[in-house]
Amino acid sequence: MGREGGYVVPADPQAGQGGLKKKGAASRSWILMDCTGEETPLDVDKYEIMHRVQIHARDLRIIDPLLSYPSTILGREKAIVLNLEHIKAIITAEEVLLRDPLDDNVAPVVEELRRRLPPINPNREAQGDGKELGTQHDVDTGEEDESPFEFRALEVALEAICSFLSARTTELETAAYPALDALTSKVHSYI
């Protein structure tokens, strides 16, 4: 076992998602996606998350899967805290921290974030007719979303939860309509 900056590096490769575990603290699996497109798996405790994104423990409690909180979107001075069913995230102006990225319901959100929050391509300015990012050409062709990073990340999360809830509604309707039809066939009118 080796030591790296206050972390214990486990000798067992299956010991942790990111390979690092904080000594003596409960940790959780996160993925950090920054505005440059870099992804970093994190296995950190709540105190490190609170320090990193500058939120209070009461705000972090909202996304704790062990506690039962309704779906919530909290706007804080430097972060947006999301608890939307299975999507539990913290969004800042520079990064998204998404909890349990390997969960079957969360993996599509990670993929969509990868797709919609692409890294800035410095070669793009040199291509074509020399136009820079964010010019009218980009707006006309729909190539570049001019929204701030945190709004684009929030949009991905909201679209993902809406799609999830729509699919669950369709499943319920598929099961409920035949049952309702069966009930109406047994109703008799006595006049």
XYZ file of C-alpha atoms in Angstrom:
191
model
C 0.000 0.000 0.000
C 1.372 3.405 -0.941
C 0.591 6.934 0.197
C -0.373 9.872 -2.019
C -1.256 13.251 -0.508
C -3.285 12.047 2.500
C -4.765 9.145 0.558
C -4.041 5.489 0.938
C -3.565 3.711 -2.364
C -4.992 0.190 -1.947
C -2.906 -2.757 -3.100
C -6.132 -4.496 -4.128
C -7.311 -3.153 -7.523
C -10.930 -3.891 -6.589
C -10.703 -1.850 -3.398
C -12.100 1.317 -4.886
C -13.617 2.960 -7.948
C -10.894 5.556 -8.376
C -8.216 3.471 -6.654
C -7.927 5.959 -3.783
C -9.697 5.924 -0.441
C -9.490 8.489 2.329
C -8.386 6.966 5.614
C -11.063 6.700 8.291
C -13.910 8.376 6.389
C -16.914 7.057 4.550
C -16.418 7.659 0.855
C -18.703 7.726 -2.147
C -18.168 7.197 -5.840
C -18.327 10.328 -8.009
C -17.234 11.404 -11.453
C -15.945 14.911 -12.003
C -16.365 16.401 -15.473
C -14.836 19.821 -15.947
C -15.506 22.502 -18.537
C -12.473 21.438 -20.605
C -13.857 17.928 -21.036
C -11.547 16.225 -18.554
C -13.105 13.393 -16.536
C -11.835 12.217 -13.189
C -13.316 9.376 -11.145
C -13.427 10.346 -7.469
C -13.917 8.249 -4.390
C -14.009 10.972 -1.754
C -15.761 11.729 1.507
C -18.393 14.409 2.038
C -15.942 16.793 3.711
C -13.741 16.924 0.630
C -16.805 17.520 -1.584
C -18.023 20.318 0.730
C -14.607 21.963 0.642
C -14.222 21.579 -3.131
C -17.579 23.121 -4.120
C -18.027 25.328 -1.037
C -21.439 24.108 0.110
C -22.744 23.348 3.593
C -23.371 19.878 4.999
C -27.146 20.484 4.954
C -26.960 20.978 1.176
C -24.896 17.831 0.690
C -27.376 15.885 2.839
C -30.031 16.448 0.158
C -28.163 14.174 -2.255
C -27.387 11.458 0.294
C -28.993 8.229 -0.994
C -29.377 6.943 2.565
C -31.722 9.802 3.433
C -35.128 10.326 1.889
C -35.477 13.754 0.315
C -37.892 14.763 -2.445
C -36.547 15.874 -5.804
C -34.824 19.198 -5.257
C -32.793 21.781 -7.141
C -30.915 24.154 -4.847
C -29.195 27.261 -6.144
C -26.290 28.279 -3.941
C -23.728 31.050 -4.300
C -21.190 28.913 -6.153
C -23.066 25.699 -6.959
C -26.319 24.087 -8.032
C -27.198 20.982 -5.992
C -29.461 18.464 -7.744
C -31.443 15.583 -6.322
C -33.602 14.339 -9.186
C -34.615 10.735 -8.486
C -31.416 8.814 -9.274
C -29.488 11.848 -10.576
C -27.542 13.363 -7.726
C -25.111 16.051 -8.809
C -23.374 19.267 -7.920
C -22.809 21.732 -10.734
C -20.435 24.691 -10.550
C -19.325 27.151 -13.221
C -16.331 24.920 -14.035
C -17.332 21.338 -13.239
C -20.027 18.750 -12.649
C -19.754 16.210 -9.853
C -22.114 13.316 -10.524
C -22.724 10.677 -7.875
C -22.649 6.912 -8.617
C -21.679 7.198 -12.309
C -21.699 3.408 -12.827
C -25.354 3.034 -11.769
C -27.484 1.761 -14.680
C -29.785 4.798 -14.467
C -26.930 7.312 -14.182
C -24.631 5.962 -16.932
C -26.785 7.467 -19.750
C -26.525 10.862 -18.044
C -22.736 10.535 -17.977
C -22.738 9.677 -21.689
C -24.972 12.646 -22.515
C -22.749 14.974 -20.485
C -19.763 13.674 -22.460
C -21.598 14.383 -25.680
C -23.073 17.778 -24.782
C -20.179 19.225 -22.803
C -17.398 18.595 -25.299
C -13.898 19.851 -24.670
C -12.889 23.038 -26.417
C -11.054 22.161 -29.613
C -8.145 24.596 -30.176
C -7.650 23.235 -33.726
C -11.117 24.412 -34.728
C -10.010 28.050 -34.933
C -7.381 27.119 -37.499
C -9.851 25.149 -39.633
C -12.074 26.434 -42.408
C -12.190 30.164 -43.073
C -10.450 31.133 -39.822
C -13.597 31.973 -37.890
C -13.324 31.840 -34.114
C -15.570 29.943 -31.743
C -18.814 31.678 -30.913
C -19.162 33.570 -34.185
C -22.408 34.024 -36.088
C -21.460 31.036 -38.303
C -21.579 28.742 -35.252
C -24.983 30.090 -34.199
C -26.440 29.683 -37.711
C -25.271 26.086 -38.067
C -26.095 25.152 -34.483
C -22.579 23.866 -33.913
C -21.870 25.652 -30.648
C -24.144 26.163 -27.643
C -23.436 29.630 -26.247
C -25.009 28.887 -22.848
C -22.771 28.921 -19.779
C -21.321 25.561 -18.750
C -23.528 25.183 -15.662
C -26.720 25.798 -17.655
C -25.776 23.201 -20.264
C -25.031 20.662 -17.514
C -28.331 21.464 -15.763
C -30.173 21.084 -19.073
C -28.693 17.599 -19.570
C -29.794 16.543 -16.084
C -33.317 17.919 -16.530
C -33.742 16.307 -19.952
C -32.489 12.976 -18.588
C -34.903 12.966 -15.653
C -37.810 14.027 -17.896
C -37.038 11.157 -20.288
C -36.772 8.725 -17.368
C -40.104 9.843 -15.893
C -41.782 9.765 -19.303
C -40.627 6.173 -19.836
C -41.899 5.179 -16.356
C -45.255 6.849 -17.120
C -45.548 4.891 -20.369
C -44.821 1.653 -18.492
C -47.495 2.448 -15.909
C -50.050 3.370 -18.569
C -49.355 0.132 -20.437
C -50.066 -1.845 -17.278
C -52.946 0.306 -15.998
C -55.140 0.678 -19.098
C -55.925 -3.054 -19.520
C -56.724 -3.257 -15.807
C -59.066 -0.256 -16.058
C -60.743 -1.736 -19.138
C -61.294 -4.992 -17.246
C -62.907 -3.076 -14.391
C -65.298 -1.187 -16.671
C -66.500 -4.411 -18.249
C -67.655 -5.598 -14.808
C -69.622 -2.455 -13.975
C -73.391 -2.841 -14.208
C -75.885 -0.048 -14.299
C -79.070 -0.668 -12.285
C -81.869 1.650 -13.285
